[in-house]
Short mmCIF file of C-alpha atoms and ligand atoms in Angstrom, two decimals:
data_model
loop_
_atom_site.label_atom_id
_atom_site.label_comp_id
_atom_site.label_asym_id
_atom_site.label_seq_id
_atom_site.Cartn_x
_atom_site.Cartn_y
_atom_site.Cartn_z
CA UNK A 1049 0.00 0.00 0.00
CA UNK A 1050 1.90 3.19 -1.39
CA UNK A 1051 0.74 6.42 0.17
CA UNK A 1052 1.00 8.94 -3.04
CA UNK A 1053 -0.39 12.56 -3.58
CA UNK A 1054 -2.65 13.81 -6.41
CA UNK A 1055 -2.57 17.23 -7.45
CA UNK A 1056 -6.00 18.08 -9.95
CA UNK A 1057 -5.61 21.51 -11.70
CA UNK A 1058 -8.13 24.01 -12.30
CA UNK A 1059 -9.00 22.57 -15.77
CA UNK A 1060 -9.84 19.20 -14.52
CA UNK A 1061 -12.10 20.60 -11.66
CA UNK A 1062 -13.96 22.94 -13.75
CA UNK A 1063 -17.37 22.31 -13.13
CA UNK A 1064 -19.49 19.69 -11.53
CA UNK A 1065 -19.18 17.02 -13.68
CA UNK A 1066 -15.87 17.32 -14.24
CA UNK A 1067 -15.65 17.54 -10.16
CA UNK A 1068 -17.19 14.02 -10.16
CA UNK A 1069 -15.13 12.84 -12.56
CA UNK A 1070 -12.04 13.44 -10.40
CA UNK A 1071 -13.87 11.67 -7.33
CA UNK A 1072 -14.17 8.65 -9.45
CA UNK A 1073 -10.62 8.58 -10.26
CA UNK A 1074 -9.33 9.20 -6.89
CA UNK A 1075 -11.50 6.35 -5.46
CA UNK A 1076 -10.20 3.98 -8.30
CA UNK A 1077 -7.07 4.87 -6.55
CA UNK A 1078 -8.25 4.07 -3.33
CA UNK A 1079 -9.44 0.65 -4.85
CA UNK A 1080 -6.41 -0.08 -5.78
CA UNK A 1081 -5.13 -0.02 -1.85
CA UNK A 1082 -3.32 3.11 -2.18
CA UNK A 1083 -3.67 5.44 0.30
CA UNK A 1084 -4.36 9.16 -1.29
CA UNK A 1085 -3.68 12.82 -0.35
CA UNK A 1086 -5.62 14.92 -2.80
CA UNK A 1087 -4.23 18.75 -3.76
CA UNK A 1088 -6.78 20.89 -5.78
CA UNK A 1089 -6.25 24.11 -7.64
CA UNK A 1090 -9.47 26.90 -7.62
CA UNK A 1091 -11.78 25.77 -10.41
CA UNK A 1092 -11.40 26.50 -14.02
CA UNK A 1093 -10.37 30.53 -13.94
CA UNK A 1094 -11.70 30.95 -10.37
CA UNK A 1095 -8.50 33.06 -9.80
CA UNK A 1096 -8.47 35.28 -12.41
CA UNK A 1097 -12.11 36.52 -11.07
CA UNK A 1098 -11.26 37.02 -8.10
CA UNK A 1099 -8.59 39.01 -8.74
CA UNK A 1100 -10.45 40.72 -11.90
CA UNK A 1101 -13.04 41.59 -8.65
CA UNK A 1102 -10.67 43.01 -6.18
CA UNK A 1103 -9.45 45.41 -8.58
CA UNK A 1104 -13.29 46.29 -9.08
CA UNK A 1105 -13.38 47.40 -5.30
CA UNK A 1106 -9.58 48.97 -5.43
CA UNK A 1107 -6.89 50.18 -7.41
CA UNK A 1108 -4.18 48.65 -5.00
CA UNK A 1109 -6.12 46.10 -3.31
CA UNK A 1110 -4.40 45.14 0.47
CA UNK A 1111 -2.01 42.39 -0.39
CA UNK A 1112 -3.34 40.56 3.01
CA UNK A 1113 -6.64 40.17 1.87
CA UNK A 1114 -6.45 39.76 -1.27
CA UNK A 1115 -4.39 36.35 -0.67
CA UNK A 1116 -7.66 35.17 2.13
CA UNK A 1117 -9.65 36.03 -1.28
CA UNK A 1118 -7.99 33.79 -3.76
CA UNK A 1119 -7.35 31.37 -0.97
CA UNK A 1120 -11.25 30.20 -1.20
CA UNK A 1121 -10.51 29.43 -4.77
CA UNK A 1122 -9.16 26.36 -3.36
CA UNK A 1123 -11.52 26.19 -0.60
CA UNK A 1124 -14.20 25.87 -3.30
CA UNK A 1125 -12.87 22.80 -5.31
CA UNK A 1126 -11.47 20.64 -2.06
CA UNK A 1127 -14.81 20.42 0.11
CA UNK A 1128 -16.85 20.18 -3.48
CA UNK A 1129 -14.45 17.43 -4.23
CA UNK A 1130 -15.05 15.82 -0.63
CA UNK A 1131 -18.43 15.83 -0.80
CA UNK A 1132 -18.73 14.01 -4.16
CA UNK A 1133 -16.01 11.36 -2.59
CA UNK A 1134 -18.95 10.77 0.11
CA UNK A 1135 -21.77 10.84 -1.73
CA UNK A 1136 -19.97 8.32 -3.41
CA UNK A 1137 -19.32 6.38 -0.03
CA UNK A 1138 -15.89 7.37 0.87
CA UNK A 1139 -14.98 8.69 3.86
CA UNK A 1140 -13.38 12.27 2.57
CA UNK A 1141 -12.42 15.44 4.62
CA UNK A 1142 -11.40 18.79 3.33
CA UNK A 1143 -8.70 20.54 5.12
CA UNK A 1144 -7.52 24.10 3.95
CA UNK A 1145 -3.71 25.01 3.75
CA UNK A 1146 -3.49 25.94 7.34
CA UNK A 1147 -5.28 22.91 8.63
CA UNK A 1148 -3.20 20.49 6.47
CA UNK A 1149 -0.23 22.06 8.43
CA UNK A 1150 1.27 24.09 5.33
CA UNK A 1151 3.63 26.94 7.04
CA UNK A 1152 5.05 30.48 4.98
CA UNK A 1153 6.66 33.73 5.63
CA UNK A 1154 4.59 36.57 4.96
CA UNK A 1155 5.56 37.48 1.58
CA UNK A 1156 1.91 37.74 0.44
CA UNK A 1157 1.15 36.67 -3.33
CA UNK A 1158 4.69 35.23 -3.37
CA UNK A 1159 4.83 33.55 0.28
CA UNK A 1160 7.41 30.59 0.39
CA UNK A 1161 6.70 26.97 2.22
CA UNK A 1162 8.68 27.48 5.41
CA UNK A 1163 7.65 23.63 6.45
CA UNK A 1164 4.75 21.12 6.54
CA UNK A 1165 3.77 19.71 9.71
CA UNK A 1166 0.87 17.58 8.59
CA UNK A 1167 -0.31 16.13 12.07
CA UNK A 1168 -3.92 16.97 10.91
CA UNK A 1169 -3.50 15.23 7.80
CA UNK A 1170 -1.85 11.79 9.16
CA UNK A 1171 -4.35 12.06 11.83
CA UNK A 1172 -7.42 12.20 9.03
CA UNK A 1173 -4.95 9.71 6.62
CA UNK A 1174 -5.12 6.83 9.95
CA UNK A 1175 -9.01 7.29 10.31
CA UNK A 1176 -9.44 5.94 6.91
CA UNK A 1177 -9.95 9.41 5.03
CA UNK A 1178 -9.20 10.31 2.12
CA UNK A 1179 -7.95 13.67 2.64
CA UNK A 1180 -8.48 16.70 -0.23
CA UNK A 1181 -6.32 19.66 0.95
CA UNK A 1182 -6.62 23.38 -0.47
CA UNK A 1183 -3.71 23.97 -2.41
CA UNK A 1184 -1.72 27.51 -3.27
CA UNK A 1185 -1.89 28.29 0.33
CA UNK A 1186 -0.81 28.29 3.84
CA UNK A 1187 -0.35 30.23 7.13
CA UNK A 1188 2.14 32.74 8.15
CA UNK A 1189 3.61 32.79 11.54
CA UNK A 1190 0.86 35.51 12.63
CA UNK A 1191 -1.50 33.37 11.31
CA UNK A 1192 -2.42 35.29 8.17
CA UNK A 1193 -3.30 33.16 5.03
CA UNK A 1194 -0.95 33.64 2.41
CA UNK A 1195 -0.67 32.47 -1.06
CA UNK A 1196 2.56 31.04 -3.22
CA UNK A 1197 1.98 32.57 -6.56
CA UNK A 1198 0.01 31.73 -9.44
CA UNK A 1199 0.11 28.03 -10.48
CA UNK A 1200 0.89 27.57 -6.65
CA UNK A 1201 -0.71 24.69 -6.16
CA UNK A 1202 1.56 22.23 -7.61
CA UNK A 1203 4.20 23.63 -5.42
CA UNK A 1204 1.94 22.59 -2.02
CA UNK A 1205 1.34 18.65 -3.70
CA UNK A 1206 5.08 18.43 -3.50
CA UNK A 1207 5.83 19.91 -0.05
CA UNK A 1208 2.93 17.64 0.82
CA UNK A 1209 4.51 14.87 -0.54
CA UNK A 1210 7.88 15.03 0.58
CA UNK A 1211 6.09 15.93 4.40
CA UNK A 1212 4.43 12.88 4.53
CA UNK A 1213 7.00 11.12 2.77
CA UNK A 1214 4.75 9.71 -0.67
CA UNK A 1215 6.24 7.40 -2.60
CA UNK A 1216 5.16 9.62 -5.49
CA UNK A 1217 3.52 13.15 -6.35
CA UNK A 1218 0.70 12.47 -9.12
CA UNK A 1219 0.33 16.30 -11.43
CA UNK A 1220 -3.09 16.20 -13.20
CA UNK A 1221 -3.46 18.35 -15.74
CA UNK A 1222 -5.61 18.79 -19.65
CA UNK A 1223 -2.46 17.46 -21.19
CA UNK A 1224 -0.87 14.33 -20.99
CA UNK A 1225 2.43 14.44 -20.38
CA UNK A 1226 5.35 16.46 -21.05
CA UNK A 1227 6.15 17.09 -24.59
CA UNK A 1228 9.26 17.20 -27.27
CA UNK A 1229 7.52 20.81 -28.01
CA UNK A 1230 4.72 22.50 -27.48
CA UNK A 1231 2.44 20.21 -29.61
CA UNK A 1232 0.24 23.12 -31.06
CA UNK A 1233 3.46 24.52 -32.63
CA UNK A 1234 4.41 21.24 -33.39
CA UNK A 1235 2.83 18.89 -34.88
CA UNK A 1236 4.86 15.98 -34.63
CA UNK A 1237 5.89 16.84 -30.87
CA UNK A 1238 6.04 13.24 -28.90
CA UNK A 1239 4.84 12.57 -25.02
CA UNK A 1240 8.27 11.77 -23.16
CA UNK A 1241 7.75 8.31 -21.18
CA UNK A 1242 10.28 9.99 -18.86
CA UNK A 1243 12.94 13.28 -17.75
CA UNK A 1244 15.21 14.40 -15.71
CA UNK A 1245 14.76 16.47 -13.26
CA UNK A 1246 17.14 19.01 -14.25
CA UNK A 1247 16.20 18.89 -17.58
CA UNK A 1248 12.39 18.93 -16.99
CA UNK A 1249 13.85 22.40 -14.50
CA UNK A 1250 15.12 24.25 -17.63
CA UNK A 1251 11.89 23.74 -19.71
CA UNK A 1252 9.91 24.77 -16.89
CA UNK A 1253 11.71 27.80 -16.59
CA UNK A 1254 11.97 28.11 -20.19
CA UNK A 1255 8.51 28.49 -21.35
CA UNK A 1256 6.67 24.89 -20.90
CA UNK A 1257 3.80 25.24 -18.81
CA UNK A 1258 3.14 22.23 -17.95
CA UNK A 1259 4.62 22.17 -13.57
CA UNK A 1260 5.54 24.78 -11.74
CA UNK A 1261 9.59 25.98 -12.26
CA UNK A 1262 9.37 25.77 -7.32
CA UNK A 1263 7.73 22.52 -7.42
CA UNK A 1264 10.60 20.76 -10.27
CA UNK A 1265 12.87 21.99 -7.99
CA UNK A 1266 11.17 20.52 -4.47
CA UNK A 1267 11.01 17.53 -6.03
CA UNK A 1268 14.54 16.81 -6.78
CA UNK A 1269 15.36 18.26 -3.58
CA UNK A 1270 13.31 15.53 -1.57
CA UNK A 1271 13.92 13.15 -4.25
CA UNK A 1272 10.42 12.67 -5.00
CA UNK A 1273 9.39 11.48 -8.53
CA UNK A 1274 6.39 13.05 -10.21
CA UNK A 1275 4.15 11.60 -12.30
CA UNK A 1276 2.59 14.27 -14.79
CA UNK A 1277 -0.76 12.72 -16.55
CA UNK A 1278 -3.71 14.03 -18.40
CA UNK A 1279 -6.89 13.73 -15.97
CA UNK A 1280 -8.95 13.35 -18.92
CA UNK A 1281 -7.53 9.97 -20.20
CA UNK A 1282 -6.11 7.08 -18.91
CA UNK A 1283 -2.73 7.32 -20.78
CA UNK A 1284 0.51 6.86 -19.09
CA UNK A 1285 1.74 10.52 -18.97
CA UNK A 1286 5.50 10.97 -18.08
CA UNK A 1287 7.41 10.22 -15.18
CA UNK A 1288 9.87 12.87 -13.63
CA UNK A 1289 12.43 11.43 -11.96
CA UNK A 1290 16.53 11.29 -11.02
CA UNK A 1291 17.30 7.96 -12.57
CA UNK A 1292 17.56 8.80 -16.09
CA UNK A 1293 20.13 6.56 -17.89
CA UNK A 1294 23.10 8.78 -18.44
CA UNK A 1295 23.86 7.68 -21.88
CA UNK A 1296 20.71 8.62 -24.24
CA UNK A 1297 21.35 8.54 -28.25
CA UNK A 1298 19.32 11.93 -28.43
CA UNK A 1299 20.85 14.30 -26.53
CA UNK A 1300 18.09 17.28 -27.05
CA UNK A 1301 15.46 16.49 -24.79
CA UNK A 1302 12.87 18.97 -25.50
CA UNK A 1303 12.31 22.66 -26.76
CA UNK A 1304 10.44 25.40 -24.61
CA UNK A 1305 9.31 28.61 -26.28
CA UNK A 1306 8.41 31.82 -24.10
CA UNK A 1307 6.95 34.84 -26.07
CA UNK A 1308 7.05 37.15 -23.31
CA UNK A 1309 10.45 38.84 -24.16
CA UNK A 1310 10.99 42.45 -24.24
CA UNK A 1311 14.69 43.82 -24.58
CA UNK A 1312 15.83 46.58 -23.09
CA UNK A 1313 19.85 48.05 -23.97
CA UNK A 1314 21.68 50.68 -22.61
CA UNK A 1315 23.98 52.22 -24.87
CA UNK A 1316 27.67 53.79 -24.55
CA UNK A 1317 28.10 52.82 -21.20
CA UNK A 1318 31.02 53.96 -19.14
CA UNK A 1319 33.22 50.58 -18.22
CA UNK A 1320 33.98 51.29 -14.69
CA UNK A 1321 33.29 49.43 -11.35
CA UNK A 1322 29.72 49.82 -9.94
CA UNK A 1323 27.96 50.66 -12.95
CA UNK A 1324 25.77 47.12 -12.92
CA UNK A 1325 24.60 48.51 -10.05
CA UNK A 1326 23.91 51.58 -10.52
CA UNK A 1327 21.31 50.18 -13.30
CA UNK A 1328 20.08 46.91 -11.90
CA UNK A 1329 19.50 47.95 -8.01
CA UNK A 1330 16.79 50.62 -8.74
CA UNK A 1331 15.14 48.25 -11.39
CA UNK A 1332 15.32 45.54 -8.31
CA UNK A 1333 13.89 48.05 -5.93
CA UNK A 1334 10.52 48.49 -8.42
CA UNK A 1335 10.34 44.37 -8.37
CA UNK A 1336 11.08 44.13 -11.92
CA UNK A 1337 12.58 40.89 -12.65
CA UNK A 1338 15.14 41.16 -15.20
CA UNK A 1339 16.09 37.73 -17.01
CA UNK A 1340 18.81 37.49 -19.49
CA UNK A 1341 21.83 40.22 -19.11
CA UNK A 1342 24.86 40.57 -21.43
CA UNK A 1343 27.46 43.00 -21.25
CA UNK A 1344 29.59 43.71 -24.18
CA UNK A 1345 33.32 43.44 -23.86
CA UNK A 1346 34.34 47.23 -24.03
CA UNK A 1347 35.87 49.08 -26.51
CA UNK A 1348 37.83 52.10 -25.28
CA UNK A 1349 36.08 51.45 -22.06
CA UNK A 1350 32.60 52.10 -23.16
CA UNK A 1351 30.31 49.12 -23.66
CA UNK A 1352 26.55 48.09 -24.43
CA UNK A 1353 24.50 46.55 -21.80
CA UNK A 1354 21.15 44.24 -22.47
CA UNK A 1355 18.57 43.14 -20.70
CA UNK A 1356 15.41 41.38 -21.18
CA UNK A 1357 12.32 41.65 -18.76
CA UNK A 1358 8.55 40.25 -18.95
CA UNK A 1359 6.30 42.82 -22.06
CA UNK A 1360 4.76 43.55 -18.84
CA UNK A 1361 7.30 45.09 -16.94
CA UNK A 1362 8.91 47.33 -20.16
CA UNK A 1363 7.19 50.68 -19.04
CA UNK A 1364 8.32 50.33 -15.78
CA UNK A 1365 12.06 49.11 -16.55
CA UNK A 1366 12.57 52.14 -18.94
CA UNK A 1367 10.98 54.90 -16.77
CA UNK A 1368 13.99 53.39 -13.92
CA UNK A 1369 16.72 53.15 -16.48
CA UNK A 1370 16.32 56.42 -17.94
CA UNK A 1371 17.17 58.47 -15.45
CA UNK A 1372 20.15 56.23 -15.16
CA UNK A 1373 20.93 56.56 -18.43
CA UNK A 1374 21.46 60.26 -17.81
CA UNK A 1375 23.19 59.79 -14.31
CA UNK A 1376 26.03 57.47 -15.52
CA UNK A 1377 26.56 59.22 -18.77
CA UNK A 1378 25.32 56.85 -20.76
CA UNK A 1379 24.69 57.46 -24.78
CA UNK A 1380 20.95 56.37 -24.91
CA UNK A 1381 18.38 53.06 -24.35
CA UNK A 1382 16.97 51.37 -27.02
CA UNK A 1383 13.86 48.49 -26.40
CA UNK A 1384 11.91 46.14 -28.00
CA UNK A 1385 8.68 44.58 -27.06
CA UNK A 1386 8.41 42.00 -29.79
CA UNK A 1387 10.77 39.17 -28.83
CA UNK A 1388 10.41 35.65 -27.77
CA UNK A 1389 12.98 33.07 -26.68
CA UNK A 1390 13.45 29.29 -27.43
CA UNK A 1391 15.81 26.85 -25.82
CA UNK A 1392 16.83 23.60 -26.52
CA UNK A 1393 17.44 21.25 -23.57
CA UNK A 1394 19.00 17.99 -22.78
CA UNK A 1395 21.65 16.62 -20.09
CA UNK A 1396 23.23 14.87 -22.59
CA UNK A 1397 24.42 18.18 -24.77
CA UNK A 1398 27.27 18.88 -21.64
CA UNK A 1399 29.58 16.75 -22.83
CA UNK A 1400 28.63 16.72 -26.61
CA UNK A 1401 30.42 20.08 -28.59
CA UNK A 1402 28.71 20.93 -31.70
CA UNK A 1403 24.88 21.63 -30.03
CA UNK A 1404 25.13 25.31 -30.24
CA UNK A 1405 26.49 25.45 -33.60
CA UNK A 1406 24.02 23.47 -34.57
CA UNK A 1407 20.85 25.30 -33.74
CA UNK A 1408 22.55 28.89 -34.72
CA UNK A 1409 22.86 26.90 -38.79
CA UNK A 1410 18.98 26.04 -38.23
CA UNK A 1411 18.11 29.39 -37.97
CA UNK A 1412 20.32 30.91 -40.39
CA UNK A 1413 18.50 28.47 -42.72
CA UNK A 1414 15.14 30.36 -41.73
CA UNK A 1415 16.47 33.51 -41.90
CA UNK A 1416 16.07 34.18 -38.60
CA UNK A 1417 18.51 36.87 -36.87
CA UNK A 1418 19.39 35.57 -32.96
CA UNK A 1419 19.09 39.20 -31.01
CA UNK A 1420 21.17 37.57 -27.59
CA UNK A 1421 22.17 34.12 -26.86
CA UNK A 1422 22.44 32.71 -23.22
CA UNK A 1423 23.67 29.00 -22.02
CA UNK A 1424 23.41 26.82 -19.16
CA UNK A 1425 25.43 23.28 -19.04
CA UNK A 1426 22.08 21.36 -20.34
CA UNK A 1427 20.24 24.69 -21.98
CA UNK A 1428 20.76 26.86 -24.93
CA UNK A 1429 18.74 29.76 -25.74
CA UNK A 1430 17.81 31.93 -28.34
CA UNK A 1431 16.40 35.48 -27.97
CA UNK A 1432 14.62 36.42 -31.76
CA UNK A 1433 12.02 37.89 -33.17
CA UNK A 1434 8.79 36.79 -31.51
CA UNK A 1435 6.82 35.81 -34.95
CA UNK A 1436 9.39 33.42 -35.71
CA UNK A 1437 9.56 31.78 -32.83
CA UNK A 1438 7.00 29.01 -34.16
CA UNK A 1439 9.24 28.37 -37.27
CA UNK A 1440 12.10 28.16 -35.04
CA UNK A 1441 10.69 25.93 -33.09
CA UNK A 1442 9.65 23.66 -35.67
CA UNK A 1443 12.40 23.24 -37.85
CA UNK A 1444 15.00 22.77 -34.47
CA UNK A 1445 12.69 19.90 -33.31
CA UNK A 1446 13.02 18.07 -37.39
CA UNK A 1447 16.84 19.27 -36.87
CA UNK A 1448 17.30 17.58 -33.93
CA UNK A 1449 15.08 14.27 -34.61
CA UNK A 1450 12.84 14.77 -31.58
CA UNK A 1451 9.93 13.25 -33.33
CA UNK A 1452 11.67 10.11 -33.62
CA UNK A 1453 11.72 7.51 -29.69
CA UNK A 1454 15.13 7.73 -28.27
N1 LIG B 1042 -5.52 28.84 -8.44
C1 LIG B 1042 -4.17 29.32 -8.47
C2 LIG B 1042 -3.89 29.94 -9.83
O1 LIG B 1042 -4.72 29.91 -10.71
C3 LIG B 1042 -3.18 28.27 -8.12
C4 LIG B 1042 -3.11 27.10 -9.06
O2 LIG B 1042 -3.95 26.94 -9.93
O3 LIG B 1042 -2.18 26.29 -8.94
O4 LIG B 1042 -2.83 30.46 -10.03
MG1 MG B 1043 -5.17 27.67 -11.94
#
């Protein structure tokens, strides 16, 4: 008898049915003889209305409450879920965040798991229940309810998991599995059986969608694998985990595409020590998060400096850098809102030269200019122009022969 956690997101606990659905599977689990910890995301787009309605009532609405607002999200979809578990005659309890034992600091909208002490839930788990807990959320030390960011939820199935010590975290989701590409840029994208963690890290952070960038990294913290499965289907979905053979014929892995890519370069800038701070603590001060940098090497001491932030957070990065611009002497900033990046990922490329040069003679034979160009050891990326990232994307994954089993 394995005790394993299910996480259900918002798409499969859209509405009633789908709600009943999701009892069904978890008592097929139960069936089975495994003992089950359920972890629910707010229905369907639950969050975005309740945000969409605080901002109806305020223009800054009070960080505390709005994270006891979005908290019922999840309120909503655990006790609906543990009623349909009884009315199909299992014994189910709802607990929310703070009852299930899930601890933060008081970063609000952005609150980190501090630690899980999941008495309530063992408790509940020994009395036969099967227990449905409230993801996205916990307490804070003064007993506020906080929330861990959007797509939070996953993040709480894996603390979960590694509290109680679960042979496995389950990840329900509308798709099933992780994917060569994204499959509606690519039609011959393939379901991966299995990944690495580290790999299945970069495409997270990368652009796929698919698990939460905190909860990849939990997980191969605790050394907990995760299955990720569609909760529509019974197909196998793909299993993330540390024990990846080492030697794999295909060394790309998978591609991840992210189209929200604005650039932002500062121009003739002095090369003298402090002058990365000078630009980057203001724009860290206004909580803009700044991705890729490259600095130029300098040419009679004056260089170029890039950036690249969220479309979102342009305005706000130029209106700090421009008075910057002027402080330091710079010669100007330039920016552009219509990028997108694509990476290609796979453990095996460390050890393998030739990847990079590779992918820069795939898009040369597109015709598509590469505006900045950043590396891990398992990750190259590719900073172009945003309505080419689909072609990119396509012809890398033929390149690479990621529609063919490896
Ligand atoms: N309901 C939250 C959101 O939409 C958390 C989650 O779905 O994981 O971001
Ligand atoms: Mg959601």
């Amino acid at each position: 008898m394995a005790l394993i956690v299910q996480k259900y997101g918002g798409s499969s606990l859209a509405d009633a049915a789908k709600i009943r659905d999701v009892a069904r599977r978890i008592a097929s689990a139960e069936e089975r003889g495994d003992k089950v910890v359920v972890v629910t995301s707010a229905m369907g787009e639950t969050t975005d209305g309740l945000i969409s309605l605080a901002y109806q009532v305020s223009d800054r609405p009070d960080e505390r409450e709005l994270d006891s607002l979005l908290s019922t999200g999840e309120i909503v979809s655990s006790t609906l879920l543990a009623m349909a578990l009884k009315s199909l005659g299992y014994e189910a309890i709802s607990l929310s965040g703070a009852q299930a034992g899930i601890r933060t600091d008081t970063a609000h909208s952005r609150a980190r798991i501090r630690g899980v002490v999941p008495d309530r839930v063992i408790k509940e788990l020994e009395a036969g229940k099967i227990v449905i807990v409230a993801g996205f959320q916990g307490l804070t030390e003064e007993k506020d309810i906080a929330t861990l960011g959007r797509g939070g939820s996953d993040i709480t199935a894996v603390a979960l998991a590694a509290g109680l010590g679960a042979e496995r975290c389950e990840i329900y989701t509308d798709v099933d599995g992780i994917y060569t590409a994204d499959p509606h840029l690519v039609p011959e994208a393939r379901k991966l059986d299995q990944i690495g963690y580290e790999e299945m890290m970069e495409l997270a952070c990368y652009g796929a969608r698919v698990m939460h960038p905190r909860a990849v990294e939990l997980s191969e913290l605790y050394g907990i694998p995760i299955l990720v499965a569609s909760s529509f289907s019974e197909k196998p979905g793909t299993l993330v985990h540390g024990g990846i053979a080492m030697e794999v014929r295909n060394k790309v892995r998978g591609i991840a595409q992210d189209l929200n890519v604005a650039k932002v370069t500062i121009l003739g800038v002095p090369d003298r020590p402090g002058i990365a701070t000078t630009i980057f603590e203001p724009l860290a001060r206004a909580n803009v998060n700044v991705d890729t940098i490259v600095q130029n090497a300098s040419v009679e001491r004056i260089t170029d400096l890039t950036f690249t932030v969220a479309k979102s957070d342009l305005d706000k990065a130029i209106a700090v850098v421009e008075p910057v611009v002027e402080a330091i002497g710079a010669r100007g900033c330039v920016s552009d809102a219509n990028l997108g990046k694509m990476s290609i990922v796979g453990a095996g490329m460390q050890s393998t030269p030739g990847y990079a040069s590779r992918m820069f003679r795939v898009l040369y034979d597109q015709g598509i200019n590469i505006e900045l160009i950043t590396t891990s050891e398992i990750r190259i990326t590719c900073i172009i122009d945003e309505a080419r990232v689909g072609d990119a994307v396509r012809a890398l994954h033929h390149a690479f022969d990621l529609g063919k089993g490896n």
